[in-house]
Short mmCIF file of N, CA, C and O in Angstrom, two decimals:
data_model
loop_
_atom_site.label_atom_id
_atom_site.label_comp_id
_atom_site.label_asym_id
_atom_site.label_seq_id
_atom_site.Cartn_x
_atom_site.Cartn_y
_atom_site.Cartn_z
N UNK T 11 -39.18 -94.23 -116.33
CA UNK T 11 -37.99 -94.62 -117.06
C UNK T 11 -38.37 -95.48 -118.25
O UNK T 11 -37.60 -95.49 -119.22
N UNK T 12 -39.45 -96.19 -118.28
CA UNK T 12 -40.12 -97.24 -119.52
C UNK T 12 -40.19 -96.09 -120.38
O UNK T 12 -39.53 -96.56 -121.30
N UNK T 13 -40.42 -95.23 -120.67
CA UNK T 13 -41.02 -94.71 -121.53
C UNK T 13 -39.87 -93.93 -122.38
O UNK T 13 -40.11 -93.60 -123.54
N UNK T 14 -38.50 -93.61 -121.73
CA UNK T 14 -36.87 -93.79 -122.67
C UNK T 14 -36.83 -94.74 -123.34
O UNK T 14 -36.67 -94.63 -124.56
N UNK T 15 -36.96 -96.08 -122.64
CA UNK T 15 -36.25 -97.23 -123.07
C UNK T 15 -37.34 -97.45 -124.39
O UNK T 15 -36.82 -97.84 -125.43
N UNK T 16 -38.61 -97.24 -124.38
CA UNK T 16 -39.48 -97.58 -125.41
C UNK T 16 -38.99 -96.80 -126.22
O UNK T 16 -38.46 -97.33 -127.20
N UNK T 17 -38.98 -95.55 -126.15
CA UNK T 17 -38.34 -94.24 -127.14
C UNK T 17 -37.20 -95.14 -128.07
O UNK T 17 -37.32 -95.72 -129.15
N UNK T 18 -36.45 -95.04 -127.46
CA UNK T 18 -34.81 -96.14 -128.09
C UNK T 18 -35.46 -96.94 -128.48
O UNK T 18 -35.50 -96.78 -129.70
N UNK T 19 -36.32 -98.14 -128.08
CA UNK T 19 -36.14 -99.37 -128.82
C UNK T 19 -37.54 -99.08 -130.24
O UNK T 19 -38.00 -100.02 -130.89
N UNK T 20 -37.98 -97.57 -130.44
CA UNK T 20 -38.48 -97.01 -131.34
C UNK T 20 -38.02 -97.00 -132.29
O UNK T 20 -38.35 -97.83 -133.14
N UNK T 21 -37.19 -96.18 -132.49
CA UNK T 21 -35.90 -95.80 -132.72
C UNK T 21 -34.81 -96.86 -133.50
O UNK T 21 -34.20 -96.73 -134.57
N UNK T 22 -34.84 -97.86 -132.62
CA UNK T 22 -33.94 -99.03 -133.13
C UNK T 22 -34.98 -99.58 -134.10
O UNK T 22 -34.28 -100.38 -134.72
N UNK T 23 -36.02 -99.66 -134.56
CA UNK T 23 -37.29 -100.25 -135.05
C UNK T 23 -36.79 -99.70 -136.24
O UNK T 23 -36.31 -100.32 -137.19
N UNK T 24 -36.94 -98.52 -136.11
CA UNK T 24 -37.20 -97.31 -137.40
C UNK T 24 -35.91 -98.15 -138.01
O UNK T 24 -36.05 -99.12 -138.76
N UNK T 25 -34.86 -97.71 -137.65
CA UNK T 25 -33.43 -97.78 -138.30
C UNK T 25 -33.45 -99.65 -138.82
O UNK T 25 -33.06 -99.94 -139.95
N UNK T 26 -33.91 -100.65 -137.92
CA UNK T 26 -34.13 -101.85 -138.26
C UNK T 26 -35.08 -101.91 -139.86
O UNK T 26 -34.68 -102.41 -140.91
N UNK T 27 -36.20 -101.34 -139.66
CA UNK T 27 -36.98 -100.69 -140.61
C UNK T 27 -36.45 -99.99 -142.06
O UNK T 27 -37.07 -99.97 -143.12
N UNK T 28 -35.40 -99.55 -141.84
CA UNK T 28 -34.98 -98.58 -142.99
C UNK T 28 -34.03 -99.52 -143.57
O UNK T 28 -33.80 -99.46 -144.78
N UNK T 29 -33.50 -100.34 -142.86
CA UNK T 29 -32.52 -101.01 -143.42
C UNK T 29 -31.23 -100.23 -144.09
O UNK T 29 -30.81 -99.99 -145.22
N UNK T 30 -30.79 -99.92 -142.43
CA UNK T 30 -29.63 -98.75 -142.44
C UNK T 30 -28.66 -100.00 -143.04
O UNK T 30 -28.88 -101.16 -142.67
N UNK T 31 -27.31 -99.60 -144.23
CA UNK T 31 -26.00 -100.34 -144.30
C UNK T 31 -24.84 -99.93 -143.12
O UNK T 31 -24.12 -98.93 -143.11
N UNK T 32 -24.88 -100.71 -142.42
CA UNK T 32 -23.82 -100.53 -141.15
C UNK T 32 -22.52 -100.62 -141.99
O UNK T 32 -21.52 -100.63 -141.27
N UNK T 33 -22.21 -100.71 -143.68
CA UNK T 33 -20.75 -100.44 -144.08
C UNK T 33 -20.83 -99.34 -144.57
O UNK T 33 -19.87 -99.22 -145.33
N UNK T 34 -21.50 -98.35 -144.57
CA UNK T 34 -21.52 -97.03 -144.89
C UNK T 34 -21.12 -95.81 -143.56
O UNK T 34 -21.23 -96.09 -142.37
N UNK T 35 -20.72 -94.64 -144.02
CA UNK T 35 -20.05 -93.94 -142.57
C UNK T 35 -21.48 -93.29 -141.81
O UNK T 35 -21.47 -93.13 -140.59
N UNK T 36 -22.85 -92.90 -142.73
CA UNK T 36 -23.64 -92.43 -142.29
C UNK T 36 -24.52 -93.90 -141.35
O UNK T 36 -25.22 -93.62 -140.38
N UNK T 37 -24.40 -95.03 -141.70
CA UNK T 37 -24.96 -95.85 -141.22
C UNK T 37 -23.93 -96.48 -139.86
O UNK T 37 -24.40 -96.98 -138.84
N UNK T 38 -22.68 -96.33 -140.09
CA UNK T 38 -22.45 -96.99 -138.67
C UNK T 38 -22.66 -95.41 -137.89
O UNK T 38 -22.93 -95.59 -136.70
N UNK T 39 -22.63 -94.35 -138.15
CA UNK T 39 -22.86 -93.20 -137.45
C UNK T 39 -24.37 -93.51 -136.72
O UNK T 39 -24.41 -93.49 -135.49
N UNK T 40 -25.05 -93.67 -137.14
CA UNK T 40 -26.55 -94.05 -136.67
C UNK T 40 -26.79 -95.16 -135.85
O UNK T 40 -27.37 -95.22 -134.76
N UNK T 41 -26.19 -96.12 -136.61
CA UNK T 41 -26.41 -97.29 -135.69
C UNK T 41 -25.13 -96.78 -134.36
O UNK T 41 -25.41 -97.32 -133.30
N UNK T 42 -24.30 -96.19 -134.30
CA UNK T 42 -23.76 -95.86 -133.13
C UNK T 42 -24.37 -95.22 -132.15
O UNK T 42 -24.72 -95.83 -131.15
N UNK T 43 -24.55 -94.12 -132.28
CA UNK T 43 -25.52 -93.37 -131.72
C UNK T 43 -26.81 -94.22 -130.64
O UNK T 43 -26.95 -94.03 -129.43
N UNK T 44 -27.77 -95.31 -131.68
CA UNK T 44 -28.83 -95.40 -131.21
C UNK T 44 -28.04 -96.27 -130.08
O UNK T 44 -28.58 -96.22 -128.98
N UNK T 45 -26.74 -97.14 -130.17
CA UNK T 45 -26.51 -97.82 -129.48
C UNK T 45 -26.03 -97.34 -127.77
O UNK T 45 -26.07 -97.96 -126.70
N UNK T 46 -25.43 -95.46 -128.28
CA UNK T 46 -24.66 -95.07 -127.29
C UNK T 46 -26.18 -94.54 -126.68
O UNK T 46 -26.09 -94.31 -125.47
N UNK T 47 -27.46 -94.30 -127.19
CA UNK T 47 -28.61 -93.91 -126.47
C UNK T 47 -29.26 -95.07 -125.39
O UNK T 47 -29.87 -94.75 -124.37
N UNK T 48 -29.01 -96.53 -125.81
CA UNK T 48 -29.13 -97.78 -125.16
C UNK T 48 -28.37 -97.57 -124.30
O UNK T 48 -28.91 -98.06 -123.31
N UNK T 49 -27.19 -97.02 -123.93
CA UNK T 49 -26.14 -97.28 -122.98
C UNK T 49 -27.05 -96.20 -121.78
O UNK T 49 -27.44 -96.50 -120.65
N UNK T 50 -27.20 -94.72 -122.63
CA UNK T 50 -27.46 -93.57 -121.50
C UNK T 50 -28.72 -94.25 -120.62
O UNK T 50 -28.76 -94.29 -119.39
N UNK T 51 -29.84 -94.81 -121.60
CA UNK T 51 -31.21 -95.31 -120.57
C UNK T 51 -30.69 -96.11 -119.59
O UNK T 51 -30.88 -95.96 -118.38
N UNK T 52 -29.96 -97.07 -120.16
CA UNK T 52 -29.31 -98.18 -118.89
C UNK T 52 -28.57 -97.46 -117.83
O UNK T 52 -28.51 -97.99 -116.72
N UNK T 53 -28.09 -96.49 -118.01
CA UNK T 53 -27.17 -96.00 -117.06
C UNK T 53 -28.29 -94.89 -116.01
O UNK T 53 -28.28 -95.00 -114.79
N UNK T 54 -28.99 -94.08 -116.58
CA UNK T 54 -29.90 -93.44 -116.13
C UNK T 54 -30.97 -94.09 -114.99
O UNK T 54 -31.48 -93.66 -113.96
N UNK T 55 -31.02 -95.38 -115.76
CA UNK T 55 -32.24 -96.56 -114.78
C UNK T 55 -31.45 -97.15 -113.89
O UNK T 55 -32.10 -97.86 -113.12
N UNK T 56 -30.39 -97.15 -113.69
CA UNK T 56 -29.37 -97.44 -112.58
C UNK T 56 -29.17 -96.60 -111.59
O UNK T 56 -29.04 -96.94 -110.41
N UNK T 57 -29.12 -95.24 -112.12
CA UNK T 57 -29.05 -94.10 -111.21
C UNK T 57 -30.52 -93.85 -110.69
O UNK T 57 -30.52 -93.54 -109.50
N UNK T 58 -31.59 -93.89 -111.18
CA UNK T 58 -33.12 -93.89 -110.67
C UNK T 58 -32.92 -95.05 -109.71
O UNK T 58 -32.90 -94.62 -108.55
N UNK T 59 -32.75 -96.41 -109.78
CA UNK T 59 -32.72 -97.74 -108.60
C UNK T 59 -31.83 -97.33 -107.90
O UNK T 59 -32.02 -97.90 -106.83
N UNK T 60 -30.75 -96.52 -107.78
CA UNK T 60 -29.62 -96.13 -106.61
C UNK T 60 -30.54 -95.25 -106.31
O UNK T 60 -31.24 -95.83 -105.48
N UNK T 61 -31.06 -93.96 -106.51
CA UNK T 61 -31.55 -92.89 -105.56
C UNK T 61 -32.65 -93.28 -104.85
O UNK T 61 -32.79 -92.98 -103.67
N UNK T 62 -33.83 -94.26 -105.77
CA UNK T 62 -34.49 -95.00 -104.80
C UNK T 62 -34.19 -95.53 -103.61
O UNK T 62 -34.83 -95.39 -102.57
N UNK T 63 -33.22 -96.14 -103.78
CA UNK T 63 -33.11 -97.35 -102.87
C UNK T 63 -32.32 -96.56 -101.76
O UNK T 63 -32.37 -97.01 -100.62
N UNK T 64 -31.42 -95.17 -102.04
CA UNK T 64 -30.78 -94.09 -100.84
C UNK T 64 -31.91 -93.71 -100.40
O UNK T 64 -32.13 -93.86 -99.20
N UNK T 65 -32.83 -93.18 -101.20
CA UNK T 65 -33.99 -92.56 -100.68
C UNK T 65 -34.63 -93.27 -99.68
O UNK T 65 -35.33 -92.62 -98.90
N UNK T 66 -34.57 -94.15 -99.58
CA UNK T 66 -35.51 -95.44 -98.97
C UNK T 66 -34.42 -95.43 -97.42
O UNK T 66 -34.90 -95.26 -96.30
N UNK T 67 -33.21 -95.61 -97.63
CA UNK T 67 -32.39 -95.77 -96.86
C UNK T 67 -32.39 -94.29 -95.53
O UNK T 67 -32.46 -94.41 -94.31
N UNK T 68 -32.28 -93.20 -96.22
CA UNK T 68 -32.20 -92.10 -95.64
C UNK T 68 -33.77 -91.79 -94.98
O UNK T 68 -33.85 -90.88 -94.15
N UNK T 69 -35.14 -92.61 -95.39
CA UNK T 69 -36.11 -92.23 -94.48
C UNK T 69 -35.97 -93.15 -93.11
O UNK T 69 -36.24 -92.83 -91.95
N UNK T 70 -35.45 -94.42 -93.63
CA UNK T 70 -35.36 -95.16 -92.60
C UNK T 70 -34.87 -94.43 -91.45
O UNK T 70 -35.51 -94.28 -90.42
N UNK T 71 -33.57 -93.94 -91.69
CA UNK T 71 -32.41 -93.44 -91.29
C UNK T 71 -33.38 -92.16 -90.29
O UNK T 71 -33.47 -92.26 -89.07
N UNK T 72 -33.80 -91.43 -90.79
CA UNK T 72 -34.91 -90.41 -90.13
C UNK T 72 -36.14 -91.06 -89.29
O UNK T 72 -36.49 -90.61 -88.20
N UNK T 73 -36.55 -91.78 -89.72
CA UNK T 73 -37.61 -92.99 -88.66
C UNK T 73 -36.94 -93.18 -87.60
O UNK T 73 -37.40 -92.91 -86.49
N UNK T 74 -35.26 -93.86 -87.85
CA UNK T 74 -34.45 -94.46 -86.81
C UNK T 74 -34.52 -92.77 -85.39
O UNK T 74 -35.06 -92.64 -84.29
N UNK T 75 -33.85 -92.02 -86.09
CA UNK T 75 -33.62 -90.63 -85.06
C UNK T 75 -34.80 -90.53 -84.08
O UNK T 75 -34.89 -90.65 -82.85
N UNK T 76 -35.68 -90.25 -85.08
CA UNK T 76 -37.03 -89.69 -84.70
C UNK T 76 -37.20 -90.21 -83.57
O UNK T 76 -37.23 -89.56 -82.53
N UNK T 77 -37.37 -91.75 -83.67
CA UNK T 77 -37.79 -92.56 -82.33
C UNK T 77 -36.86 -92.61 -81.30
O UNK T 77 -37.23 -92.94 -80.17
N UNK T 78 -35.18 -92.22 -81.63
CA UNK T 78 -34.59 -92.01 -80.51
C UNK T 78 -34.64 -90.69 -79.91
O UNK T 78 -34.52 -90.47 -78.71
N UNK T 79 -34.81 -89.91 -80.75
CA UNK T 79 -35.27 -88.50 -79.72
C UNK T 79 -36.06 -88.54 -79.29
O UNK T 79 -35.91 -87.66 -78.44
N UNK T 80 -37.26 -89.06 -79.11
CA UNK T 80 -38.22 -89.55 -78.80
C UNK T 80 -38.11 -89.84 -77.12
O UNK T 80 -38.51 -89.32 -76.08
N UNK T 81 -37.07 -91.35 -77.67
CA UNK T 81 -36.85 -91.90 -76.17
C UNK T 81 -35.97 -91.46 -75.45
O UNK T 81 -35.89 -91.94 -74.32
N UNK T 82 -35.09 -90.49 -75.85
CA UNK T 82 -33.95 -89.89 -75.14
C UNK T 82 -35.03 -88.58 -74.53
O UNK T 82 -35.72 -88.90 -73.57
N UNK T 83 -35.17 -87.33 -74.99
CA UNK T 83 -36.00 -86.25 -74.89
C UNK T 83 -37.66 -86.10 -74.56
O UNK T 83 -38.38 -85.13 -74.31
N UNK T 84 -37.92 -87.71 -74.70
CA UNK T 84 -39.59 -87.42 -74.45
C UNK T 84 -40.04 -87.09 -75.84
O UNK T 84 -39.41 -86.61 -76.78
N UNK T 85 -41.61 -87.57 -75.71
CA UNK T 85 -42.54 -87.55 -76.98
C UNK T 85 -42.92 -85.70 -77.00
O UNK T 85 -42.95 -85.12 -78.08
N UNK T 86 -43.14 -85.09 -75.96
CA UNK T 86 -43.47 -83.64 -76.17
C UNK T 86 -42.25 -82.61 -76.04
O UNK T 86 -42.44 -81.39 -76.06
N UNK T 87 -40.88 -83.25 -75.88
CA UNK T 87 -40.12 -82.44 -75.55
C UNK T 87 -39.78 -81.22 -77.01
O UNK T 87 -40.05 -81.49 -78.18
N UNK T 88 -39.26 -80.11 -76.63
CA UNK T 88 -38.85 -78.95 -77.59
C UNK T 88 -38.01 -79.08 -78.04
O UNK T 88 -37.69 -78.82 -79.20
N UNK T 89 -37.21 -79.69 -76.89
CA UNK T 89 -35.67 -79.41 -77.27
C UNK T 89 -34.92 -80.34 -78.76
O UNK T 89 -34.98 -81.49 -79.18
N UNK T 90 -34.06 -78.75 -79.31
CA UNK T 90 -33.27 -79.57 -80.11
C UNK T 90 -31.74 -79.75 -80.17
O UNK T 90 -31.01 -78.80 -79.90
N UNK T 91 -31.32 -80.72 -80.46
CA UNK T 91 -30.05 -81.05 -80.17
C UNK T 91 -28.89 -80.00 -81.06
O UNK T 91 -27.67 -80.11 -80.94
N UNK T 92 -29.55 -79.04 -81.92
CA UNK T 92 -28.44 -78.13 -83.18
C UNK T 92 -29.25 -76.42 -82.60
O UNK T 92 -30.07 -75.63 -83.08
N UNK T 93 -28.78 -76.47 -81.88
CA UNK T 93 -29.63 -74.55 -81.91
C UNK T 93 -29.27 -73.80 -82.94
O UNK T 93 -28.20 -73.85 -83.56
N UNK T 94 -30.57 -72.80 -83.19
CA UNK T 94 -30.66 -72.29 -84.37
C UNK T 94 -29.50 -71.18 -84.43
O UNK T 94 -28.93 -70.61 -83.49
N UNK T 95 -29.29 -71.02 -86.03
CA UNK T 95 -28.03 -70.06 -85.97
C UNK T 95 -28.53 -68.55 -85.80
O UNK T 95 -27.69 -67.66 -85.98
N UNK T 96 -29.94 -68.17 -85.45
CA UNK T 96 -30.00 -67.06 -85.10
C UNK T 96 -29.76 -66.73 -83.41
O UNK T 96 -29.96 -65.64 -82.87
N UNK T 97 -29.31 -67.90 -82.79
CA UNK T 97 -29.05 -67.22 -81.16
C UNK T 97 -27.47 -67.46 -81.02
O UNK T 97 -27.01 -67.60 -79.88
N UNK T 98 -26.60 -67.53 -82.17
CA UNK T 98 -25.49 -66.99 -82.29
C UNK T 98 -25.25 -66.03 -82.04
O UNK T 98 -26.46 -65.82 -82.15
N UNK T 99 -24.82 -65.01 -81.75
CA UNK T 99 -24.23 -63.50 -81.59
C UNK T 99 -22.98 -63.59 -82.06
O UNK T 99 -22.79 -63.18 -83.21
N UNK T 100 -22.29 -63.91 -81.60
CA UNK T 100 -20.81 -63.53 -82.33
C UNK T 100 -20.95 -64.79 -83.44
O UNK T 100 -21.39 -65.90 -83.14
N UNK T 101 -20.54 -64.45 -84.64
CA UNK T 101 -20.27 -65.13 -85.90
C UNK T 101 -18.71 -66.08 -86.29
O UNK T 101 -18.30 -66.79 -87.21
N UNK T 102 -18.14 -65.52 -84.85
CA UNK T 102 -16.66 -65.99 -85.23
C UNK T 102 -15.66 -65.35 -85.68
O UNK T 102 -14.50 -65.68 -85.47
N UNK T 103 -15.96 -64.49 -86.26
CA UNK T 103 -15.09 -63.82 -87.80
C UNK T 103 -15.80 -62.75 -87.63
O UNK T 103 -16.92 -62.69 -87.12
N UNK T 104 -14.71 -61.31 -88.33
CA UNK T 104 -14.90 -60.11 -88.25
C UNK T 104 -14.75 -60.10 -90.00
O UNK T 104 -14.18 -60.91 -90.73
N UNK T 105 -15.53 -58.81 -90.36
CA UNK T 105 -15.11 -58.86 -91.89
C UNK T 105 -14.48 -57.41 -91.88
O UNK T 105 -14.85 -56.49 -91.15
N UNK T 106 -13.73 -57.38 -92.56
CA UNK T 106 -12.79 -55.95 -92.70
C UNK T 106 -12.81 -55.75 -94.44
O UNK T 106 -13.03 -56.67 -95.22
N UNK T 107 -12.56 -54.53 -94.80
CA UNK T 107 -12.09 -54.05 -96.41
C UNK T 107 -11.25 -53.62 -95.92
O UNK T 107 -11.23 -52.88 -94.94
N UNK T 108 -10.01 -54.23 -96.88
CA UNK T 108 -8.38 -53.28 -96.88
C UNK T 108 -8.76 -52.00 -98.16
O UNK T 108 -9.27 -52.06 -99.28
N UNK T 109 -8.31 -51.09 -97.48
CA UNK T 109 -8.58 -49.76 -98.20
C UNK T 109 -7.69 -49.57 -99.16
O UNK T 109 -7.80 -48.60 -99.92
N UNK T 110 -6.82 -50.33 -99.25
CA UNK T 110 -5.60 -50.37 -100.00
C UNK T 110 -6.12 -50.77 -101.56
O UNK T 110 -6.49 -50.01 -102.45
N UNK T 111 -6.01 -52.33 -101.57
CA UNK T 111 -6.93 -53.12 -102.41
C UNK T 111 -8.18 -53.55 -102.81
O UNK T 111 -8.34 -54.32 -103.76
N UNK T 112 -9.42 -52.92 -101.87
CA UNK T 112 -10.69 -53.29 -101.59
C UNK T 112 -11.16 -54.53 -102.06
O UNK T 112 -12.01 -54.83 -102.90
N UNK T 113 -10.10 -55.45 -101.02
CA UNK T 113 -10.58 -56.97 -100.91
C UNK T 113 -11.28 -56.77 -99.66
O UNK T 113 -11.15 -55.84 -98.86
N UNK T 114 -12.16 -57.94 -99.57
CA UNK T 114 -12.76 -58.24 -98.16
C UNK T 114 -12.32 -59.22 -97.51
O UNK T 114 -12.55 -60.28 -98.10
N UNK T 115 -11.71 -59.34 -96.38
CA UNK T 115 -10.82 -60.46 -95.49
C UNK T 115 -11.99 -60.57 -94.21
O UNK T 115 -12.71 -59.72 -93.69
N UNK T 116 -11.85 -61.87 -94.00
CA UNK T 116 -12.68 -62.24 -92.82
C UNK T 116 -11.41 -63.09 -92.08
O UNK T 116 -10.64 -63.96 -92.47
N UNK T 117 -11.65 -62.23 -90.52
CA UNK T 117 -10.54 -62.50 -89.67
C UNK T 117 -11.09 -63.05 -88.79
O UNK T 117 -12.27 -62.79 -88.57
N UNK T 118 -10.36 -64.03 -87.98
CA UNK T 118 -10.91 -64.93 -87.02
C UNK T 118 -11.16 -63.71 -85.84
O UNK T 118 -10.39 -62.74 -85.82
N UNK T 119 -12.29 -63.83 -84.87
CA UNK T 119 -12.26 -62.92 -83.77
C UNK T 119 -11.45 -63.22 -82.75
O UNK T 119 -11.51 -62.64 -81.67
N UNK T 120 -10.77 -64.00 -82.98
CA UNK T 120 -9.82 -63.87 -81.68
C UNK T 120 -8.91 -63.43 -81.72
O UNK T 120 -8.21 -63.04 -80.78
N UNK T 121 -8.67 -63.37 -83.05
CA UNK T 121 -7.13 -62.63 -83.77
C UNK T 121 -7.37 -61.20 -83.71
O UNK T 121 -6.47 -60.44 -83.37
N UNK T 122 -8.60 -60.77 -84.05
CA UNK T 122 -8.89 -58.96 -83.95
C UNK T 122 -8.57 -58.41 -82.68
O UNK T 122 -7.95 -57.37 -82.47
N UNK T 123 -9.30 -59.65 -81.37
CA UNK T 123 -9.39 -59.32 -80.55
C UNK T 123 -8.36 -59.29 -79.50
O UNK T 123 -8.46 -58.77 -78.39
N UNK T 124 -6.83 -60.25 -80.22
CA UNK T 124 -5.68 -60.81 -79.54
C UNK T 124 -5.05 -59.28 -79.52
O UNK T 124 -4.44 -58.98 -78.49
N UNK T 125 -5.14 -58.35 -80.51
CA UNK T 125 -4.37 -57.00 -81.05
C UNK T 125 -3.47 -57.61 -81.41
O UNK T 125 -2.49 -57.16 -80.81
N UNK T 126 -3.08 -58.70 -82.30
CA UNK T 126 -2.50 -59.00 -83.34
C UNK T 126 -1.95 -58.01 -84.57
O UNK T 126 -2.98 -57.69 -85.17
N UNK T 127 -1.45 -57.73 -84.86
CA UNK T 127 -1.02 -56.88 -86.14
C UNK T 127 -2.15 -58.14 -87.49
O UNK T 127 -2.10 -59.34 -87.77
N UNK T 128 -2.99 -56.97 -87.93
CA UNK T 128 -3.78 -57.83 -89.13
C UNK T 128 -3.36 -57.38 -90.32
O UNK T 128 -3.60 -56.19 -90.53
N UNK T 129 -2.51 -58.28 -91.60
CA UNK T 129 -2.13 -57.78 -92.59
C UNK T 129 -3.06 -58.64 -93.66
O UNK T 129 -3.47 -59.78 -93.42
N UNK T 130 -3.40 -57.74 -95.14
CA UNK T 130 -4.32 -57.98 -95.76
C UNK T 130 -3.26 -59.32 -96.49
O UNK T 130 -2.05 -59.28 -96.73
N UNK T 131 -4.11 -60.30 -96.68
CA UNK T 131 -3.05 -61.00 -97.30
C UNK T 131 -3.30 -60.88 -99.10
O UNK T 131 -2.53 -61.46 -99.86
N UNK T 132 -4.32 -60.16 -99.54
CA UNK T 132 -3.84 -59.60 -101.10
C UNK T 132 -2.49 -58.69 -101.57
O UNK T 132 -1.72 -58.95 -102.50
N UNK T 133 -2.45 -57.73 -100.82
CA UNK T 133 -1.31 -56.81 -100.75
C UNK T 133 -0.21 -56.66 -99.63
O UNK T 133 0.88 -56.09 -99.70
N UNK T 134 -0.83 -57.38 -98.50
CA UNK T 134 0.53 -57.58 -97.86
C UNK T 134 0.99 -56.55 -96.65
O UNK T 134 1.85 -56.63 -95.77
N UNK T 135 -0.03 -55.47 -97.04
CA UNK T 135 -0.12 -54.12 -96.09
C UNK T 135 -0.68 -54.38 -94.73
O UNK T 135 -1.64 -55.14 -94.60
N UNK T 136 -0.27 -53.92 -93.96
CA UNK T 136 -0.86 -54.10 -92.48
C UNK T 136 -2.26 -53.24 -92.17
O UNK T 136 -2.15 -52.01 -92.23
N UNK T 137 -3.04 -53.58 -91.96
CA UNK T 137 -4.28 -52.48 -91.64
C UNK T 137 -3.89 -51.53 -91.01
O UNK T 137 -4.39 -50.48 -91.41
N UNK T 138 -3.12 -51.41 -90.06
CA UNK T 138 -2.92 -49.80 -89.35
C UNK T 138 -2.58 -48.60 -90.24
O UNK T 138 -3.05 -47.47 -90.09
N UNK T 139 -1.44 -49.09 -91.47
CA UNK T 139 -0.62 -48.33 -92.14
C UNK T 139 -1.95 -48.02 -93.21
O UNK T 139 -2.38 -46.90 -93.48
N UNK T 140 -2.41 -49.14 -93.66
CA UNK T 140 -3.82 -48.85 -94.43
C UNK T 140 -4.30 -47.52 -93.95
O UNK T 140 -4.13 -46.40 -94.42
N UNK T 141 -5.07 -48.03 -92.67
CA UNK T 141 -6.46 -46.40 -92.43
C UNK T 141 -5.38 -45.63 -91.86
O UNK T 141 -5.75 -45.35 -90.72
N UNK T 142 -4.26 -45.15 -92.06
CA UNK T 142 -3.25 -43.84 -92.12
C UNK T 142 -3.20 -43.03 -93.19
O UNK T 142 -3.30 -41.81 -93.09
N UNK T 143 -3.01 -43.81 -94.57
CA UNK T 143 -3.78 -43.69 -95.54
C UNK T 143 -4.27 -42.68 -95.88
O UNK T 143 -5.02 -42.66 -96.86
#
């Protein structure tokens, strides 16, 4: 981040240097500018010390787990507390195309499976009357 802030206070040198007239429109234009570039570094080096300091926070935060799975599950244990989403089988949701509109609707499976009447909600048509079609 030093190496913005040097950039700008370059910058401010030069224009100090040139002996910009701040009552002219091209000179307060410049001297604005370099000032609104002072603002972005400051704001930028604020956001670098916040992600640090999350960053710092969120390993802790992972140290903290670690050692409680640890002591909950054992130092060699496998097990994990989120199973992977490939020993899902059912997804939840069915995906259908209304033949009508060829939108794609994803229907809850319990609703497919209730024999619910399923209507596309783009057009409003019921799927049965659809694949009659």
């Amino acid at each position: 981040m030093g190496y913005l802030k040097e950039q700008v206070s370059y910058i401010r040198g030069m224009a100090d240097g040139l002996a910009i007239d701040s009552s002219t429109k091209e000179g307060k234009l410049l001297l604005a500018l370099i000032a609104a570039l002072d603002e972005v570094v400051d704001s930028v080096e604020c956001n670098e010390t916040s992600i640090d300091e999350l960053t710092e926070s969120v390993e802790s935060i992972k140290e903290d787990i670690e050692y409680i799975e640890a002591e909950v599950y054992g130092e060699e244990s496998d097990f994990t507390p989120w199973p992977d989403d490939d020993e899902d089988d059912d997804p939840g949701f069915v995906e259908m195309v209304c033949k009508n509109c060829n939108d794609t609707i994803y229907f809850d499976s319990a609703i497919v499976d209730s024999g619910e009447p399923l209507i596309c909600p783009n057009c409003e048509i019921p799927f049965k009357e659809i694949e009659e079609v």
